[in-house]
mmCIF file of C-alpha atoms in Angstrom:
data_model
loop_
_atom_site.group_PDB
_atom_site.id
_atom_site.type_symbol
_atom_site.label_atom_id
_atom_site.label_comp_id
_atom_site.label_asym_id
_atom_site.label_seq_id
_atom_site.Cartn_x
_atom_site.Cartn_y
_atom_site.Cartn_z
ATOM 1 C CA ASP A 1 -14.583 -13.496 -4.821
ATOM 2 C CA ALA A 2 -13.564 -17.097 -5.320
ATOM 3 C CA LYS A 3 -14.612 -19.268 -2.433
ATOM 4 C CA THR A 4 -13.632 -22.679 -1.139
ATOM 5 C CA THR A 5 -15.142 -24.904 1.540
ATOM 6 C CA GLN A 6 -13.340 -27.640 3.419
ATOM 7 C CA PRO A 7 -14.135 -29.856 6.420
ATOM 8 C CA ASN A 8 -12.955 -28.308 9.679
ATOM 9 C CA SER A 9 -10.936 -31.323 10.755
ATOM 10 C CA MET A 10 -9.868 -34.803 9.732
ATOM 11 C CA GLU A 11 -7.937 -37.601 11.380
ATOM 12 C CA SER A 12 -5.658 -40.184 9.892
ATOM 13 C CA ASN A 13 -3.450 -42.999 11.072
ATOM 14 C CA GLU A 14 0.243 -42.852 10.378
ATOM 15 C CA GLU A 15 1.334 -44.506 7.109
ATOM 16 C CA GLU A 16 -2.222 -44.560 5.746
ATOM 17 C CA PRO A 17 -3.428 -42.468 2.785
ATOM 18 C CA VAL A 18 -5.336 -39.250 3.456
ATOM 19 C CA HIS A 19 -7.857 -37.638 1.128
ATOM 20 C CA LEU A 20 -8.566 -33.993 1.901
ATOM 21 C CA PRO A 21 -11.572 -32.609 -0.016
ATOM 22 C CA CYS A 22 -12.274 -29.067 -1.167
ATOM 23 C CA ASN A 23 -15.395 -27.663 -2.826
ATOM 24 C CA HIS A 24 -15.104 -24.676 -5.139
ATOM 25 C CA SER A 25 -18.419 -24.547 -6.963
ATOM 26 C CA THR A 26 -17.928 -20.949 -8.214
ATOM 27 C CA ILE A 27 -14.625 -21.689 -9.921
ATOM 28 C CA SER A 28 -14.140 -20.138 -13.343
ATOM 29 C CA GLY A 29 -12.518 -21.778 -16.318
ATOM 30 C CA THR A 30 -9.113 -20.177 -15.812
ATOM 31 C CA ASP A 31 -8.840 -20.478 -12.017
ATOM 32 C CA TYR A 32 -5.986 -22.617 -10.799
ATOM 33 C CA ILE A 33 -6.531 -24.648 -7.628
ATOM 34 C CA HIS A 34 -3.755 -24.258 -5.067
ATOM 35 C CA TRP A 35 -3.115 -26.178 -1.846
ATOM 36 C CA TYR A 36 -1.017 -24.969 1.053
ATOM 37 C CA ARG A 37 -0.374 -26.307 4.520
ATOM 38 C CA GLN A 38 0.604 -24.550 7.697
ATOM 39 C CA LEU A 39 2.530 -26.156 10.513
ATOM 40 C CA PRO A 40 2.483 -24.562 13.972
ATOM 41 C CA SER A 41 4.549 -21.371 14.280
ATOM 42 C CA GLN A 42 5.321 -21.271 10.546
ATOM 43 C CA GLY A 43 4.005 -19.518 7.497
ATOM 44 C CA PRO A 44 1.923 -21.524 5.017
ATOM 45 C CA GLU A 45 3.876 -23.826 2.726
ATOM 46 C CA TYR A 46 2.993 -24.502 -0.898
ATOM 47 C CA VAL A 47 1.951 -28.103 -1.542
ATOM 48 C CA ILE A 48 0.610 -28.416 -5.081
ATOM 49 C CA HIS A 49 -1.519 -26.706 -7.722
ATOM 50 C CA GLY A 50 -3.385 -27.639 -10.873
ATOM 51 C CA LEU A 51 -5.910 -26.485 -13.466
ATOM 52 C CA THR A 52 -7.738 -29.428 -15.010
ATOM 53 C CA SER A 53 -5.618 -32.550 -14.978
ATOM 54 C CA ASN A 54 -4.554 -34.517 -11.946
ATOM 55 C CA VAL A 55 -1.125 -33.502 -10.690
ATOM 56 C CA ASN A 56 1.583 -35.285 -8.745
ATOM 57 C CA ASN A 57 4.685 -34.047 -6.980
ATOM 58 C CA ARG A 58 6.980 -35.327 -4.261
ATOM 59 C CA MET A 59 4.668 -34.097 -1.514
ATOM 60 C CA ALA A 60 1.202 -35.063 -2.705
ATOM 61 C CA SER A 61 -1.252 -35.669 -5.530
ATOM 62 C CA LEU A 62 -4.102 -33.435 -6.594
ATOM 63 C CA ALA A 63 -7.228 -34.967 -8.073
ATOM 64 C CA ILE A 64 -9.532 -32.486 -9.806
ATOM 65 C CA ALA A 65 -13.134 -33.358 -10.579
ATOM 66 C CA GLU A 66 -14.157 -33.327 -14.214
ATOM 67 C CA ASP A 67 -16.487 -30.351 -13.672
ATOM 68 C CA ARG A 68 -13.735 -28.674 -11.572
ATOM 69 C CA LYS A 69 -16.177 -27.848 -8.795
ATOM 70 C CA SER A 70 -14.200 -29.906 -6.313
ATOM 71 C CA SER A 71 -10.728 -31.272 -5.767
ATOM 72 C CA THR A 72 -8.977 -33.668 -3.414
ATOM 73 C CA LEU A 73 -5.485 -33.462 -2.002
ATOM 74 C CA ILE A 74 -4.035 -36.917 -1.519
ATOM 75 C CA LEU A 75 -1.215 -37.665 0.887
ATOM 76 C CA HIS A 76 -0.210 -41.205 -0.005
ATOM 77 C CA ARG A 77 1.313 -42.209 3.348
ATOM 78 C CA ALA A 78 0.651 -39.798 6.188
ATOM 79 C CA THR A 79 3.455 -39.157 8.646
ATOM 80 C CA LEU A 80 3.369 -37.322 11.954
ATOM 81 C CA ARG A 81 5.068 -34.398 10.203
ATOM 82 C CA ASP A 82 2.022 -34.030 7.932
ATOM 83 C CA ALA A 83 -0.114 -32.868 10.874
ATOM 84 C CA ALA A 84 -1.027 -29.322 9.859
ATOM 85 C CA VAL A 85 -3.835 -27.084 8.656
ATOM 86 C CA TYR A 86 -4.408 -27.607 4.929
ATOM 87 C CA TYR A 87 -5.854 -24.792 2.832
ATOM 88 C CA CYS A 88 -7.178 -24.886 -0.697
ATOM 89 C CA THR A 89 -7.393 -21.591 -2.545
ATOM 90 C CA LEU A 90 -8.227 -20.332 -6.009
ATOM 91 C CA TRP A 91 -6.530 -17.659 -8.076
ATOM 92 C CA ASP A 92 -7.331 -14.777 -5.726
ATOM 93 C CA MET A 93 -5.220 -16.307 -2.925
ATOM 94 C CA ARG A 94 -7.859 -15.723 -0.286
ATOM 95 C CA PHE A 95 -7.872 -18.487 2.278
ATOM 96 C CA GLY A 96 -10.897 -20.292 3.650
ATOM 97 C CA ALA A 97 -10.965 -21.888 7.082
ATOM 98 C CA GLY A 98 -8.925 -24.919 6.040
ATOM 99 C CA THR A 99 -8.843 -28.483 7.371
ATOM 100 C CA ARG A 100 -6.881 -29.351 10.501
ATOM 101 C CA LEU A 101 -5.321 -32.767 9.899
ATOM 102 C CA THR A 102 -4.394 -34.873 12.913
ATOM 103 C CA VAL A 103 -2.165 -37.898 12.335
ATOM 104 C CA LYS A 104 -2.258 -40.621 14.964
ATOM 105 C CA PRO A 105 0.739 -42.896 15.519
ATOM 106 C CA ASP B 1 14.339 -21.616 6.350
ATOM 107 C CA THR B 2 12.234 -19.911 3.721
ATOM 108 C CA GLU B 3 13.181 -17.858 0.680
ATOM 109 C CA VAL B 4 11.032 -14.992 1.936
ATOM 110 C CA THR B 5 12.640 -13.264 4.889
ATOM 111 C CA GLN B 6 10.612 -11.231 7.354
ATOM 112 C CA THR B 7 12.014 -8.984 10.058
ATOM 113 C CA PRO B 8 11.635 -8.664 12.914
ATOM 114 C CA LYS B 9 10.351 -12.060 14.043
ATOM 115 C CA HIS B 10 8.669 -10.517 17.074
ATOM 116 C CA LEU B 11 7.589 -6.936 17.758
ATOM 117 C CA VAL B 12 5.957 -5.335 20.771
ATOM 118 C CA MET B 13 4.715 -1.798 20.323
ATOM 119 C CA GLY B 14 2.584 0.689 22.150
ATOM 120 C CA MET B 15 -0.475 2.294 20.628
ATOM 121 C CA THR B 16 1.362 5.567 20.006
ATOM 122 C CA ASN B 17 4.443 4.029 18.410
ATOM 123 C CA LYS B 18 5.423 3.960 14.758
ATOM 124 C CA LYS B 19 7.127 0.810 13.541
ATOM 125 C CA SER B 20 7.725 -1.015 10.272
ATOM 126 C CA LEU B 21 7.671 -4.644 9.224
ATOM 127 C CA LYS B 22 10.028 -5.689 6.465
ATOM 128 C CA CYS B 23 9.894 -8.452 3.891
ATOM 129 C CA GLU B 24 12.535 -9.411 1.350
ATOM 130 C CA GLN B 25 12.748 -11.965 -1.448
ATOM 131 C CA HIS B 26 15.413 -12.581 -4.070
ATOM 132 C CA MET B 27 13.571 -15.041 -6.305
ATOM 133 C CA GLY B 28 12.773 -12.408 -8.936
ATOM 134 C CA HIS B 29 9.097 -12.509 -8.033
ATOM 135 C CA ARG B 30 7.021 -9.541 -9.179
ATOM 136 C CA ALA B 31 3.990 -9.947 -6.902
ATOM 137 C CA MET B 32 4.120 -9.493 -3.137
ATOM 138 C CA TYR B 33 1.434 -9.826 -0.496
ATOM 139 C CA TRP B 34 0.678 -8.960 3.120
ATOM 140 C CA TYR B 35 -1.582 -11.189 5.171
ATOM 141 C CA LYS B 36 -2.788 -10.902 8.764
ATOM 142 C CA GLN B 37 -3.420 -14.056 10.778
ATOM 143 C CA LYS B 38 -5.131 -14.211 14.163
ATOM 144 C CA ALA B 39 -4.761 -17.286 16.344
ATOM 145 C CA LYS B 40 -6.544 -20.381 14.974
ATOM 146 C CA LYS B 41 -7.834 -18.419 11.967
ATOM 147 C CA PRO B 42 -6.786 -18.549 8.303
ATOM 148 C CA PRO B 43 -4.516 -15.880 6.820
ATOM 149 C CA GLU B 44 -6.497 -12.812 5.791
ATOM 150 C CA LEU B 45 -5.364 -10.946 2.696
ATOM 151 C CA MET B 46 -4.501 -7.285 3.323
ATOM 152 C CA PHE B 47 -2.558 -5.925 0.357
ATOM 153 C CA VAL B 48 -1.226 -7.105 -2.990
ATOM 154 C CA TYR B 49 1.530 -5.465 -5.003
ATOM 155 C CA SER B 50 2.089 -6.361 -8.612
ATOM 156 C CA TYR B 51 5.163 -4.987 -10.387
ATOM 157 C CA GLU B 52 5.678 -2.596 -7.460
ATOM 158 C CA LYS B 53 2.212 -1.086 -7.782
ATOM 159 C CA LEU B 54 -0.541 -1.591 -5.240
ATOM 160 C CA SER B 55 -3.210 -3.670 -6.948
ATOM 161 C CA ILE B 56 -5.377 -4.802 -4.027
ATOM 162 C CA ASN B 57 -6.201 -3.115 -0.724
ATOM 163 C CA GLU B 58 -8.745 -5.157 1.207
ATOM 164 C CA SER B 59 -10.220 -2.074 2.892
ATOM 165 C CA VAL B 60 -7.448 -2.136 5.467
ATOM 166 C CA PRO B 61 -7.475 0.748 8.010
ATOM 167 C CA SER B 62 -5.091 3.582 7.198
ATOM 168 C CA ARG B 63 -3.039 2.882 10.317
ATOM 169 C CA PHE B 64 -1.475 0.150 8.127
ATOM 170 C CA SER B 65 0.509 1.640 5.257
ATOM 171 C CA PRO B 66 2.227 -0.643 2.734
ATOM 172 C CA GLU B 67 5.215 0.288 0.632
ATOM 173 C CA CYS B 68 7.052 -1.537 -2.123
ATOM 174 C CA PRO B 69 10.307 0.361 -2.733
ATOM 175 C CA ASN B 70 11.573 -2.169 -5.284
ATOM 176 C CA SER B 71 10.741 -5.604 -6.608
ATOM 177 C CA SER B 72 12.574 -7.376 -3.788
ATOM 178 C CA LEU B 73 11.294 -5.445 -0.795
ATOM 179 C CA LEU B 74 7.944 -4.948 0.845
ATOM 180 C CA ASN B 75 7.322 -2.887 3.962
ATOM 181 C CA LEU B 76 4.319 -2.466 6.211
ATOM 182 C CA HIS B 77 4.367 0.769 8.182
ATOM 183 C CA LEU B 78 2.386 0.738 11.407
ATOM 184 C CA HIS B 79 1.070 3.759 13.285
ATOM 185 C CA ALA B 80 -1.440 4.210 16.100
ATOM 186 C CA LEU B 81 -2.361 0.549 16.212
ATOM 187 C CA GLN B 82 -4.969 -0.944 18.506
ATOM 188 C CA PRO B 83 -4.568 -4.018 20.743
ATOM 189 C CA GLU B 84 -6.876 -5.947 18.380
ATOM 190 C CA ASP B 85 -4.244 -5.514 15.675
ATOM 191 C CA SER B 86 -2.047 -7.980 17.546
ATOM 192 C CA ALA B 87 -1.537 -10.901 15.162
ATOM 193 C CA LEU B 88 0.939 -12.763 12.982
ATOM 194 C CA TYR B 89 1.722 -10.713 9.881
ATOM 195 C CA LEU B 90 2.747 -12.831 6.924
ATOM 196 C CA CYS B 91 4.469 -11.740 3.746
ATOM 197 C CA ALA B 92 4.324 -13.799 0.562
ATOM 198 C CA SER B 93 5.570 -13.508 -2.989
ATOM 199 C CA SER B 94 4.766 -15.129 -6.313
ATOM 200 C CA GLN B 95 6.271 -15.047 -9.783
ATOM 201 C CA ASP B 96 3.431 -12.777 -10.868
ATOM 202 C CA ARG B 97 -0.319 -12.430 -10.405
ATOM 203 C CA VAL B 98 -1.443 -15.125 -12.786
ATOM 204 C CA GLY B 99 -3.076 -18.196 -11.322
ATOM 205 C CA ASN B 100 -0.211 -20.507 -12.186
ATOM 206 C CA SER B 101 2.142 -18.836 -9.696
ATOM 207 C CA PRO B 102 2.238 -20.389 -6.230
ATOM 208 C CA LEU B 103 2.746 -18.261 -3.148
ATOM 209 C CA HIS B 104 5.971 -18.446 -1.154
ATOM 210 C CA PHE B 105 5.483 -17.347 2.445
ATOM 211 C CA GLY B 106 7.823 -16.064 5.101
ATOM 212 C CA ASN B 107 7.432 -17.221 8.686
ATOM 213 C CA GLY B 108 5.867 -13.973 9.744
ATOM 214 C CA THR B 109 6.265 -11.218 12.305
ATOM 215 C CA ARG B 110 4.374 -11.778 15.528
ATOM 216 C CA LEU B 111 3.083 -8.365 16.554
ATOM 217 C CA THR B 112 1.809 -7.486 20.007
ATOM 218 C CA VAL B 113 0.197 -4.084 20.553
ATOM 219 C CA THR B 114 0.073 -2.979 24.189
#
């Protein structure tokens, strides 16, 4: 099974950038990298996904290492509403423990 | 609001009851998923349907019985559950089962087994 590892928790100050790392050393050549986040009392929400190149959308950016064994989700200016658990997954859609992001005002 | 609708939002059932959870999407997605999530834990994959056929069963006990009557609907039939089955049950869908298809989640059914 594909497997990802992330730090348990991270903190950020409001309006500062946040870099959330994910290791996926067993990734295969065709595995897409997906990121989701889960706010309290809600289902997970899709954030971004990519294969090899860096990706940007209105929510975040995804930076993928050249060897694809790791990736980083970048929130350019954290807001209090970005406080959530962030999960990175590979093609099999099995979730690891995720990173709990706390945003301080 | 999400594009994946789950009903009911909350369910309390006894260990001898039979109940069903329902999930509906109208995005034309052909893959649908059930996840179980305990408090402060990540979602745990239970079942995957692809084109209305069961493609993954993560060794889930038979007291959980999934059903996909058509491409828009996914049910989870529950029978003789245990208190440890109390959890948030999440449904998700994706365009198909290829890696380029993100998951769309509902907000879940919070199940309590008494």
